[in-house]
PDB file of C-alpha atoms and ligand atoms in Angstrom:
ATOM      1  CA  MET A  22     -12.348   2.941  16.643  1.00 98.00           C
ATOM      2  CA  THR A  23      -9.170   3.968  14.890  1.00 98.00           C
ATOM      3  CA  SER A  24      -8.888   3.407  11.152  1.00 98.00           C
ATOM      4  CA  ILE A  25      -5.429   3.133   9.623  1.00 98.00           C
ATOM      5  CA  ALA A  26      -4.747   3.021   5.887  1.00 98.00           C
ATOM      6  CA  VAL A  27      -1.592   1.182   4.890  1.00 98.00           C
ATOM      7  CA  SER A  28      -0.715   2.918   1.650  1.00 98.00           C
ATOM      8  CA  SER A  29       2.120   4.008  -0.592  1.00 96.00           C
ATOM      9  CA  GLN A  30       2.669   5.570  -3.954  1.00 94.00           C
ATOM     10  CA  LYS A  31       4.881   2.742  -5.086  1.00 92.00           C
ATOM     11  CA  GLY A  32       3.886  -0.872  -5.546  1.00 94.00           C
ATOM     12  CA  GLY A  33       5.590  -3.858  -4.001  1.00 93.00           C
ATOM     13  CA  VAL A  34       6.937  -2.009  -0.949  1.00 95.00           C
ATOM     14  CA  GLY A  35       5.465  -4.400   1.628  1.00 95.00           C
ATOM     15  CA  LYS A  36       1.996  -2.934   2.330  1.00 96.00           C
ATOM     16  CA  THR A  37       0.166  -6.232   2.381  1.00 94.00           C
ATOM     17  CA  THR A  38       2.857  -7.984   4.402  1.00 95.00           C
ATOM     18  CA  LEU A  39       2.930  -5.154   6.932  1.00 96.00           C
ATOM     19  CA  SER A  40      -0.877  -4.973   7.162  1.00 97.00           C
ATOM     20  CA  ILE A  41      -1.282  -8.672   7.882  1.00 95.00           C
ATOM     21  CA  ASN A  42       1.431  -8.849  10.512  1.00 96.00           C
ATOM     22  CA  LEU A  43       0.611  -5.553  12.195  1.00 98.00           C
ATOM     23  CA  ALA A  44      -3.075  -6.483  12.385  1.00 97.00           C
ATOM     24  CA  HIS A  45      -2.072  -9.766  13.975  1.00 97.00           C
ATOM     25  CA  ALA A  46       0.118  -7.846  16.469  1.00 98.00           C
ATOM     26  CA  PHE A  47      -2.876  -5.751  17.574  1.00 98.00           C
ATOM     27  CA  ALA A  48      -5.248  -8.710  17.729  1.00 98.00           C
ATOM     28  CA  ARG A  49      -2.940 -10.901  19.786  1.00 97.00           C
ATOM     29  CA  VAL A  50      -3.005  -8.455  22.704  1.00 98.00           C
ATOM     30  CA  GLY A  51      -6.805  -8.494  22.766  1.00 98.00           C
ATOM     31  CA  VAL A  52      -7.570  -5.496  20.526  1.00 98.00           C
ATOM     32  CA  ARG A  53     -10.600  -6.246  18.344  1.00 98.00           C
ATOM     33  CA  THR A  54      -8.976  -5.879  14.934  1.00 98.00           C
ATOM     34  CA  LEU A  55     -10.350  -5.959  11.399  1.00 98.00           C
ATOM     35  CA  LEU A  56      -8.012  -6.225   8.430  1.00 97.00           C
ATOM     36  CA  VAL A  57      -9.707  -4.991   5.261  1.00 97.00           C
ATOM     37  CA  ASP A  58      -8.471  -5.779   1.779  1.00 95.00           C
ATOM     38  CA  ALA A  59      -9.146  -2.686  -0.330  1.00 97.00           C
ATOM     39  CA  ASP A  60      -6.791  -3.808  -3.106  1.00 95.00           C
ATOM     40  CA  PRO A  61      -8.893  -4.808  -6.129  1.00 93.00           C
ATOM     41  CA  GLN A  62      -6.305  -7.556  -6.715  1.00 89.00           C
ATOM     42  CA  GLY A  63      -7.330  -9.045  -3.396  1.00 82.00           C
ATOM     43  CA  SER A  64      -3.907  -9.603  -1.871  1.00 74.00           C
ATOM     44  CA  VAL A  65      -4.798 -10.022   1.809  1.00 74.00           C
ATOM     45  CA  GLY A  66      -7.511 -12.488   0.996  1.00 63.00           C
ATOM     46  CA  HIS A  67      -5.089 -14.265  -1.282  1.00 63.00           C
ATOM     47  CA  SER A  68      -2.472 -14.660   1.413  1.00 61.00           C
ATOM     48  CA  LEU A  69      -4.752 -15.551   4.294  1.00 64.00           C
ATOM     49  CA  THR A  70      -7.760 -17.401   2.982  1.00 62.00           C
ATOM     50  CA  ARG A  71      -7.666 -19.945   0.201  1.00 61.00           C
ATOM     51  CA  GLN A  72     -11.289 -19.463  -0.833  1.00 63.00           C
ATOM     52  CA  SER A  73     -10.928 -15.653  -0.920  1.00 59.00           C
ATOM     53  CA  ARG A  74     -12.101 -15.297  -4.514  1.00 65.00           C
ATOM     54  CA  LEU A  75     -15.494 -16.587  -3.467  1.00 73.00           C
ATOM     55  CA  LEU A  76     -15.861 -14.238  -0.526  1.00 86.00           C
ATOM     56  CA  SER A  77     -17.901 -11.080  -0.606  1.00 93.00           C
ATOM     57  CA  GLY A  78     -16.169  -8.103   0.927  1.00 95.00           C
ATOM     58  CA  PHE A  79     -15.232  -4.453   0.859  1.00 97.00           C
ATOM     59  CA  TYR A  80     -16.243  -3.743  -2.744  1.00 97.00           C
ATOM     60  CA  ASP A  81     -19.576  -5.503  -2.342  1.00 97.00           C
ATOM     61  CA  PHE A  82     -20.367  -3.014   0.402  1.00 98.00           C
ATOM     62  CA  LEU A  83     -19.263  -0.072  -1.758  1.00 97.00           C
ATOM     63  CA  LEU A  84     -21.519  -1.359  -4.542  1.00 97.00           C
ATOM     64  CA  ASP A  85     -24.424  -1.780  -2.152  1.00 97.00           C
ATOM     65  CA  PRO A  86     -24.068   0.142   1.128  1.00 96.00           C
ATOM     66  CA  SER A  87     -27.293  -1.407   2.394  1.00 96.00           C
ATOM     67  CA  LEU A  88     -25.431  -4.733   2.879  1.00 97.00           C
ATOM     68  CA  PRO A  89     -24.915  -5.685   6.530  1.00 97.00           C
ATOM     69  CA  LEU A  90     -21.190  -5.593   7.338  1.00 97.00           C
ATOM     70  CA  GLU A  91     -20.878  -8.306   9.936  1.00 95.00           C
ATOM     71  CA  PRO A  92     -21.444 -11.230   7.513  1.00 96.00           C
ATOM     72  CA  LEU A  93     -18.557  -9.820   5.427  1.00 96.00           C
ATOM     73  CA  MET A  94     -16.148 -10.195   8.355  1.00 96.00           C
ATOM     74  CA  VAL A  95     -14.365 -13.537   8.286  1.00 93.00           C
ATOM     75  CA  ALA A  96     -13.330 -15.000  11.635  1.00 93.00           C
ATOM     76  CA  THR A  97      -9.804 -16.325  12.177  1.00 91.00           C
ATOM     77  CA  ARG A  98      -8.347 -18.641  14.782  1.00 90.00           C
ATOM     78  CA  LEU A  99      -7.794 -15.583  16.990  1.00 94.00           C
ATOM     79  CA  PRO A 100     -11.187 -14.453  18.313  1.00 96.00           C
ATOM     80  CA  THR A 101     -10.111 -10.787  18.215  1.00 98.00           C
ATOM     81  CA  PHE A 102      -8.903 -10.938  14.602  1.00 96.00           C
ATOM     82  CA  SER A 103     -11.210 -10.811  11.607  1.00 96.00           C
ATOM     83  CA  LEU A 104     -10.648 -10.203   7.930  1.00 95.00           C
ATOM     84  CA  MET A 105     -12.628  -8.713   5.121  1.00 95.00           C
ATOM     85  CA  ALA A 106     -11.830  -9.808   1.571  1.00 93.00           C
ATOM     86  CA  ALA A 107     -11.865  -7.377  -1.353  1.00 94.00           C
ATOM     87  CA  GLY A 108     -14.918  -9.037  -2.892  1.00 93.00           C
ATOM     88  CA  ARG A 109     -16.396  -8.063  -6.258  1.00 92.00           C
ATOM     89  CA  ALA A 110     -13.884  -5.358  -7.123  1.00 93.00           C
ATOM     90  CA  SER A 111     -14.188  -6.005 -10.859  1.00 92.00           C
ATOM     91  CA  GLU A 112     -17.694  -4.563 -10.861  1.00 93.00           C
ATOM     92  CA  TYR A 113     -16.697  -1.394  -9.063  1.00 95.00           C
ATOM     93  CA  ASP A 114     -15.192   1.647 -10.809  1.00 94.00           C
ATOM     94  CA  VAL A 115     -12.141   2.396  -8.644  1.00 93.00           C
ATOM     95  CA  GLY A 116     -11.137   5.593 -10.481  1.00 93.00           C
ATOM     96  CA  GLY A 117     -11.807   9.263  -9.768  1.00 92.00           C
ATOM     97  CA  ASN A 118     -10.632  11.292  -6.789  1.00 92.00           C
ATOM     98  CA  GLY A 119     -13.238  11.958  -4.113  1.00 93.00           C
ATOM     99  CA  SER A 120     -16.047   9.953  -5.656  1.00 95.00           C
ATOM    100  CA  HIS A 121     -15.750   7.136  -3.085  1.00 97.00           C
ATOM    101  CA  LEU A 122     -15.441   9.241   0.053  1.00 97.00           C
ATOM    102  CA  ALA A 123     -19.045   9.092   1.212  1.00 97.00           C
ATOM    103  CA  ARG A 124     -19.199   5.321   0.791  1.00 98.00           C
ATOM    104  CA  VAL A 125     -15.873   4.679   2.508  1.00 98.00           C
ATOM    105  CA  ARG A 126     -16.951   6.882   5.407  1.00 98.00           C
ATOM    106  CA  ALA A 127     -20.225   4.955   5.674  1.00 98.00           C
ATOM    107  CA  PHE A 128     -18.191   1.750   5.652  1.00 98.00           C
ATOM    108  CA  LEU A 129     -16.001   2.971   8.526  1.00 98.00           C
ATOM    109  CA  ARG A 130     -19.029   4.079  10.544  1.00 98.00           C
ATOM    110  CA  GLY A 131     -20.539   0.629  10.108  1.00 98.00           C
ATOM    111  CA  VAL A 132     -17.314  -1.104  11.151  1.00 98.00           C
ATOM    112  CA  ALA A 133     -17.046   1.128  14.230  1.00 98.00           C
ATOM    113  CA  ALA A 134     -20.632   0.319  15.165  1.00 98.00           C
ATOM    114  CA  SER A 135     -19.787  -3.399  15.117  1.00 98.00           C
ATOM    115  CA  GLY A 136     -17.341  -2.953  18.006  1.00 98.00           C
ATOM    116  CA  ILE A 137     -14.062  -3.137  16.084  1.00 98.00           C
ATOM    117  CA  GLN A 138     -11.290  -1.120  17.770  1.00 98.00           C
ATOM    118  CA  ILE A 139      -8.623  -1.077  15.063  1.00 98.00           C
ATOM    119  CA  CYS A 140      -9.503  -1.200  11.371  1.00 98.00           C
ATOM    120  CA  LEU A 141      -6.420  -1.630   9.185  1.00 98.00           C
ATOM    121  CA  ILE A 142      -6.979  -1.157   5.480  1.00 98.00           C
ATOM    122  CA  ASP A 143      -4.519  -2.535   2.953  1.00 97.00           C
ATOM    123  CA  THR A 144      -4.809  -0.465  -0.216  1.00 97.00           C
ATOM    124  CA  ALA A 145      -3.533  -0.863  -3.756  1.00 97.00           C
ATOM    125  CA  ALA A 146      -0.448   1.194  -4.649  1.00 96.00           C
ATOM    126  CA  GLY A 147      -0.993   4.868  -5.465  1.00 96.00           C
ATOM    127  CA  LEU A 148      -2.624   7.686  -3.509  1.00 97.00           C
ATOM    128  CA  PHE A 149      -5.361   8.438  -6.047  1.00 96.00           C
ATOM    129  CA  GLY A 150      -8.753   6.949  -6.903  1.00 97.00           C
ATOM    130  CA  ILE A 151     -10.166   4.550  -4.358  1.00 98.00           C
ATOM    131  CA  SER A 152      -6.821   4.249  -2.487  1.00 98.00           C
ATOM    132  CA  GLY A 153      -6.634   8.034  -2.082  1.00 98.00           C
ATOM    133  CA  ASP A 154     -10.215   8.182  -0.867  1.00 98.00           C
ATOM    134  CA  VAL A 155      -9.571   5.427   1.677  1.00 98.00           C
ATOM    135  CA  VAL A 156      -6.675   7.483   3.054  1.00 98.00           C
ATOM    136  CA  ALA A 157      -8.805  10.625   3.045  1.00 98.00           C
ATOM    137  CA  ALA A 158     -11.537   8.832   5.005  1.00 98.00           C
ATOM    138  CA  CYS A 159      -9.238   7.182   7.582  1.00 98.00           C
ATOM    139  CA  ASP A 160      -7.928   8.556  10.871  1.00 98.00           C
ATOM    140  CA  ALA A 161      -4.339   7.691  10.054  1.00 98.00           C
ATOM    141  CA  ILE A 162      -1.951   6.536   7.357  1.00 98.00           C
ATOM    142  CA  LEU A 163       1.089   4.284   7.643  1.00 98.00           C
ATOM    143  CA  ILE A 164       3.455   4.272   4.674  1.00 98.00           C
ATOM    144  CA  PRO A 165       5.772   1.316   4.146  1.00 97.00           C
ATOM    145  CA  GLN A 166       8.911   2.117   2.229  1.00 96.00           C
ATOM    146  CA  GLN A 167      11.389  -0.332   0.834  1.00 94.00           C
ATOM    147  CA  ALA A 168      14.849   0.242   2.321  1.00 92.00           C
ATOM    148  CA  GLU A 169      16.556   1.053  -0.962  1.00 89.00           C
ATOM    149  CA  PRO A 170      18.341   4.295  -1.847  1.00 87.00           C
ATOM    150  CA  LEU A 171      16.159   4.806  -4.947  1.00 86.00           C
ATOM    151  CA  GLY A 172      13.065   5.084  -2.782  1.00 85.00           C
ATOM    152  CA  ILE A 173      14.216   8.439  -1.432  1.00 88.00           C
ATOM    153  CA  ARG A 174      13.741  10.100  -4.788  1.00 89.00           C
ATOM    154  CA  SER A 175       9.988   9.686  -4.523  1.00 89.00           C
ATOM    155  CA  VAL A 176       9.699  11.520  -1.192  1.00 92.00           C
ATOM    156  CA  PRO A 177       8.907  15.020  -2.571  1.00 92.00           C
ATOM    157  CA  LYS A 178       6.065  13.555  -4.600  1.00 93.00           C
ATOM    158  CA  LEU A 179       4.820  11.649  -1.545  1.00 94.00           C
ATOM    159  CA  LEU A 180       4.734  14.844   0.527  1.00 95.00           C
ATOM    160  CA  GLU A 181       2.876  16.631  -2.274  1.00 96.00           C
ATOM    161  CA  GLU A 182       0.223  13.921  -2.474  1.00 96.00           C
ATOM    162  CA  LEU A 183      -0.214  13.818   1.287  1.00 96.00           C
ATOM    163  CA  ASP A 184      -0.753  17.587   1.272  1.00 96.00           C
ATOM    164  CA  ARG A 185      -3.499  17.095  -1.292  1.00 96.00           C
ATOM    165  CA  LEU A 186      -5.186  14.398   0.813  1.00 96.00           C
ATOM    166  CA  ARG A 187      -4.958  16.573   3.908  1.00 96.00           C
ATOM    167  CA  ILE A 188      -7.077  19.205   2.218  1.00 96.00           C
ATOM    168  CA  THR A 189      -9.893  16.663   2.217  1.00 95.00           C
ATOM    169  CA  ASN A 190      -8.925  15.280   5.618  1.00 97.00           C
ATOM    170  CA  PRO A 191      -7.148  17.898   7.770  1.00 97.00           C
ATOM    171  CA  ARG A 192      -7.216  15.535  10.760  1.00 96.00           C
ATOM    172  CA  LEU A 193      -5.260  12.807   8.962  1.00 97.00           C
ATOM    173  CA  ASN A 194      -2.630  11.485  11.377  1.00 97.00           C
ATOM    174  CA  VAL A 195       0.505  10.585   9.439  1.00 97.00           C
ATOM    175  CA  LEU A 196       1.894   7.748  11.534  1.00 97.00           C
ATOM    176  CA  GLY A 197       4.916   7.845   9.331  1.00 96.00           C
ATOM    177  CA  VAL A 198       7.092   5.816   7.066  1.00 97.00           C
ATOM    178  CA  CYS A 199       8.046   2.308   8.129  1.00 98.00           C
ATOM    179  CA  LEU A 200      11.097   0.850   6.461  1.00 97.00           C
ATOM    180  CA  SER A 201      10.535  -2.620   5.118  1.00 96.00           C
ATOM    181  CA  MET A 202      12.837  -5.247   3.617  1.00 95.00           C
ATOM    182  CA  VAL A 203      15.822  -3.757   5.436  1.00 96.00           C
ATOM    183  CA  GLN A 204      19.041  -5.643   4.738  1.00 95.00           C
ATOM    184  CA  ALA A 205      21.150  -5.047   7.800  1.00 90.00           C
ATOM    185  CA  ASP A 206      24.230  -6.516   6.108  1.00 93.00           C
ATOM    186  CA  LEU A 207      24.188  -3.813   3.398  1.00 94.00           C
ATOM    187  CA  PRO A 208      25.367  -0.318   4.343  1.00 92.00           C
ATOM    188  CA  GLU A 209      23.280   1.073   1.449  1.00 90.00           C
ATOM    189  CA  SER A 210      20.137  -0.379   3.012  1.00 92.00           C
ATOM    190  CA  ARG A 211      21.062   0.656   6.566  1.00 89.00           C
ATOM    191  CA  GLY A 212      21.744   4.205   5.371  1.00 92.00           C
ATOM    192  CA  VAL A 213      18.240   4.723   4.015  1.00 94.00           C
ATOM    193  CA  ALA A 214      16.749   5.478   7.443  1.00 92.00           C
ATOM    194  CA  ALA A 215      19.205   8.335   8.039  1.00 93.00           C
ATOM    195  CA  ALA A 216      18.677   9.716   4.534  1.00 94.00           C
ATOM    196  CA  LEU A 217      14.895   9.588   4.967  1.00 95.00           C
ATOM    197  CA  ARG A 218      15.098  11.395   8.311  1.00 94.00           C
ATOM    198  CA  GLN A 219      16.777  14.272   6.500  1.00 94.00           C
ATOM    199  CA  VAL A 220      13.994  14.744   3.972  1.00 94.00           C
ATOM    200  CA  LEU A 221      10.890  13.895   6.008  1.00 95.00           C
ATOM    201  CA  PRO A 222       9.301  15.925   8.823  1.00 94.00           C
ATOM    202  CA  PRO A 223      10.628  15.120  12.327  1.00 94.00           C
ATOM    203  CA  GLY A 224       9.298  11.901  13.835  1.00 94.00           C
ATOM    204  CA  TRP A 225       7.984  10.477  10.583  1.00 96.00           C
ATOM    205  CA  VAL A 226      10.459   7.639  10.185  1.00 97.00           C
ATOM    206  CA  CYS A 227       9.340   4.804  12.461  1.00 97.00           C
ATOM    207  CA  GLU A 228      11.939   3.535  14.923  1.00 97.00           C
ATOM    208  CA  THR A 229      10.909  -0.028  14.180  1.00 97.00           C
ATOM    209  CA  GLN A 230      12.254  -1.430  10.922  1.00 97.00           C
ATOM    210  CA  ILE A 231      11.177  -4.627   9.220  1.00 97.00           C
ATOM    211  CA  PRO A 232      14.060  -6.756   7.926  1.00 96.00           C
ATOM    212  CA  ARG A 233      14.110  -8.673   4.684  1.00 96.00           C
ATOM    213  CA  ASP A 234      13.501 -12.222   5.809  1.00 96.00           C
ATOM    214  CA  ALA A 235      12.704 -15.445   3.977  1.00 94.00           C
ATOM    215  CA  LEU A 236      10.145 -16.252   6.684  1.00 95.00           C
ATOM    216  CA  PHE A 237       7.702 -13.783   5.075  1.00 93.00           C
ATOM    217  CA  VAL A 238       7.592 -15.913   1.961  1.00 90.00           C
ATOM    218  CA  ARG A 239       7.134 -19.069   4.020  1.00 90.00           C
ATOM    219  CA  ALA A 240       4.343 -17.511   6.082  1.00 91.00           C
ATOM    220  CA  SER A 241       2.455 -16.237   3.052  1.00 84.00           C
ATOM    221  CA  ALA A 242       2.782 -19.600   1.305  1.00 82.00           C
ATOM    222  CA  ARG A 243       1.027 -21.112   4.307  1.00 81.00           C
ATOM    223  CA  GLY A 244      -1.569 -18.347   4.521  1.00 81.00           C
ATOM    224  CA  LEU A 245      -0.469 -17.226   7.980  1.00 86.00           C
ATOM    225  CA  PRO A 246       0.829 -14.161   9.751  1.00 92.00           C
ATOM    226  CA  ILE A 247       4.488 -14.664  10.604  1.00 94.00           C
ATOM    227  CA  GLY A 248       3.749 -14.835  14.328  1.00 92.00           C
ATOM    228  CA  ALA A 249       1.712 -17.973  13.722  1.00 90.00           C
ATOM    229  CA  LEU A 250       4.868 -19.806  12.599  1.00 93.00           C
ATOM    230  CA  GLU A 251       6.875 -21.543  15.307  1.00 92.00           C
ATOM    231  CA  GLU A 252      10.074 -19.901  14.063  1.00 95.00           C
ATOM    232  CA  GLY A 253       8.397 -16.484  13.679  1.00 95.00           C
ATOM    233  CA  ALA A 254       8.679 -15.228  17.276  1.00 95.00           C
ATOM    234  CA  ALA A 255      11.604 -12.878  16.695  1.00 95.00           C
ATOM    235  CA  VAL A 256       9.974 -11.202  13.700  1.00 96.00           C
ATOM    236  CA  GLN A 257       6.632 -11.048  15.503  1.00 96.00           C
ATOM    237  CA  ALA A 258       8.409  -9.156  18.303  1.00 97.00           C
ATOM    238  CA  LEU A 259       9.247  -6.437  15.757  1.00 98.00           C
ATOM    239  CA  PHE A 260       5.606  -6.059  14.754  1.00 98.00           C
ATOM    240  CA  ASP A 261       4.706  -5.914  18.440  1.00 98.00           C
ATOM    241  CA  ALA A 262       7.229  -3.093  18.820  1.00 98.00           C
ATOM    242  CA  LEU A 263       5.764  -1.326  15.783  1.00 98.00           C
ATOM    243  CA  ARG A 264       2.256  -1.739  17.255  1.00 98.00           C
ATOM    244  CA  ASP A 265       3.372  -0.138  20.529  1.00 98.00           C
ATOM    245  CA  GLU A 266       5.158   2.670  18.703  1.00 98.00           C
ATOM    246  CA  LEU A 267       2.059   3.443  16.630  1.00 98.00           C
ATOM    247  CA  ALA A 268      -0.288   3.157  19.620  1.00 98.00           C
ATOM    248  CA  ALA A 269       1.809   5.802  21.389  1.00 97.00           C
ATOM    249  CA  LYS A 270       1.593   8.077  18.338  1.00 96.00           C
ATOM    250  CA  LEU A 271      -2.172   7.554  18.119  1.00 96.00           C
ATOM    251  CA  SER A 272      -2.794   8.427  21.761  1.00 94.00           C
ATOM    252  CA  HIS A 273      -0.501  11.436  21.533  1.00 88.00           C
ATOM    253  CA  HIS A 274      -2.438  12.692  18.494  1.00 82.00           C
ATOM    254  CA  ALA A 275      -5.788  12.094  20.204  1.00 75.00           C
ATOM    255  CA  GLY A 276      -4.754  13.791  23.431  1.00 65.00           C
TER     256      GLY A 276
HETATM  257  N1  ATP B  12      10.270  -7.980   4.942  1.00 86.82           N
HETATM  258  C1  ATP B  12      10.202  -8.768   3.874  1.00 86.82           C
HETATM  259  N2  ATP B  12      11.150  -9.723   3.645  1.00 86.82           N
HETATM  260  C2  ATP B  12      11.091 -10.505   2.548  1.00 86.82           C
HETATM  261  N3  ATP B  12      10.145 -10.437   1.620  1.00 86.82           N
HETATM  262  C3  ATP B  12       9.177  -9.514   1.783  1.00 86.82           C
HETATM  263  C4  ATP B  12       9.144  -8.640   2.910  1.00 86.82           C
HETATM  264  N4  ATP B  12       8.060  -7.830   2.810  1.00 86.82           N
HETATM  265  C5  ATP B  12       7.450  -8.185   1.672  1.00 86.82           C
HETATM  266  N5  ATP B  12       8.102  -9.188   1.054  1.00 86.82           N
HETATM  267  C6  ATP B  12       7.766  -9.811  -0.223  1.00 86.82           C
HETATM  268  O1  ATP B  12       7.824  -8.800  -1.229  1.00 86.82           O
HETATM  269  C7  ATP B  12       6.730  -8.885  -2.108  1.00 86.82           C
HETATM  270  C8  ATP B  12       5.918  -7.584  -2.070  1.00 86.82           C
HETATM  271  O2  ATP B  12       5.387  -7.429  -0.766  1.00 86.82           O
HETATM  272  P1  ATP B  12       3.860  -6.985  -0.547  1.00 86.82           P
HETATM  273  O3  ATP B  12       2.958  -7.799  -1.371  1.00 86.82           O
HETATM  274  O4  ATP B  12       3.637  -6.959   0.920  1.00 86.82           O
HETATM  275  O5  ATP B  12       3.951  -5.509  -1.113  1.00 86.82           O
HETATM  276  P2  ATP B  12       2.740  -4.517  -1.505  1.00 86.82           P
HETATM  277  O6  ATP B  12       3.245  -3.146  -1.234  1.00 86.82           O
HETATM  278  O7  ATP B  12       1.510  -4.951  -0.831  1.00 86.82           O
HETATM  279  O8  ATP B  12       2.617  -4.779  -3.068  1.00 86.82           O
HETATM  280  P3  ATP B  12       1.441  -4.213  -4.038  1.00 86.82           P
HETATM  281  O9  ATP B  12       1.742  -2.755  -4.258  1.00 86.82           O
HETATM  282  O10 ATP B  12       1.577  -5.045  -5.257  1.00 86.82           O
HETATM  283  O11 ATP B  12       0.133  -4.423  -3.299  1.00 86.82           O
HETATM  284  C9  ATP B  12       5.937 -10.098  -1.669  1.00 86.82           C
HETATM  285  O12 ATP B  12       6.333 -11.200  -2.447  1.00 86.82           O
HETATM  286  C10 ATP B  12       6.341 -10.309  -0.221  1.00 86.82           C
HETATM  287  O13 ATP B  12       6.251 -11.667   0.169  1.00 86.82           O
HETATM  288 MG1   MG B  13      -0.391  -5.362  -1.580  1.00 86.82          MG
END
């Protein structure tokens, strides 16, 4: 199994949107995929399942690691795609660096034992506390970044925090930064990719970019990945391209 944390320092950069649609892209080509909501606010559950507040999930397992994992996995219409809600996050102390590592690792071992091939974890913003420990326990991290010039200013801090997490997890595979909400009609937005390539290590900026598109709002209002909308095929093709790009990076890293 490969575990991928979808994380960022900043909030509202498109983590949840990317997680849902990328997970769907893996699942639709037959990869057994689990999308885990590790955001205490429960955003994945919120967008994809109406009764998510009632579901047990990730934090229930952290509270009680003797819980069996399979009943926490919610089936979707795609047999290869399952979800895990955040669950009872309000009863779990999400603070402190390193204090969750053992439990998150036990969680990932359990998920791997259930036959899942890709485990995508949508985290809350920030690379500290539980979100930092999820990254430090995962095989890889994918970092969405909003395609706005201001975002570039936070890059030095991002690199610093990743260095800190790599002390705990030297094998962490940085899949890179994926630009989200790109506005192709604005030169300022188009220019962000080039500017990021100058300040990030070679190969970190993903070739695939996610455009700003009203369809994302429509899909999330209906509780669906974009590819499940009739008009979503073109955007789904981008997530398929991102999936293939990341799969190549993962196999390169492994080999
Ligand atoms: N490519 C896009 N085009 C248009 N709207 C988008 C796009 N990506 C995300 N959004 C919208 O932007 C908002 C923030 O996106 P999202 O919730 O995915 O970010 P996040 O990083 O998970 O936020 P948080 O840090 O709060 O968890 C949402 O309302 C979402 O619908
Ligand atoms: Mg989110």
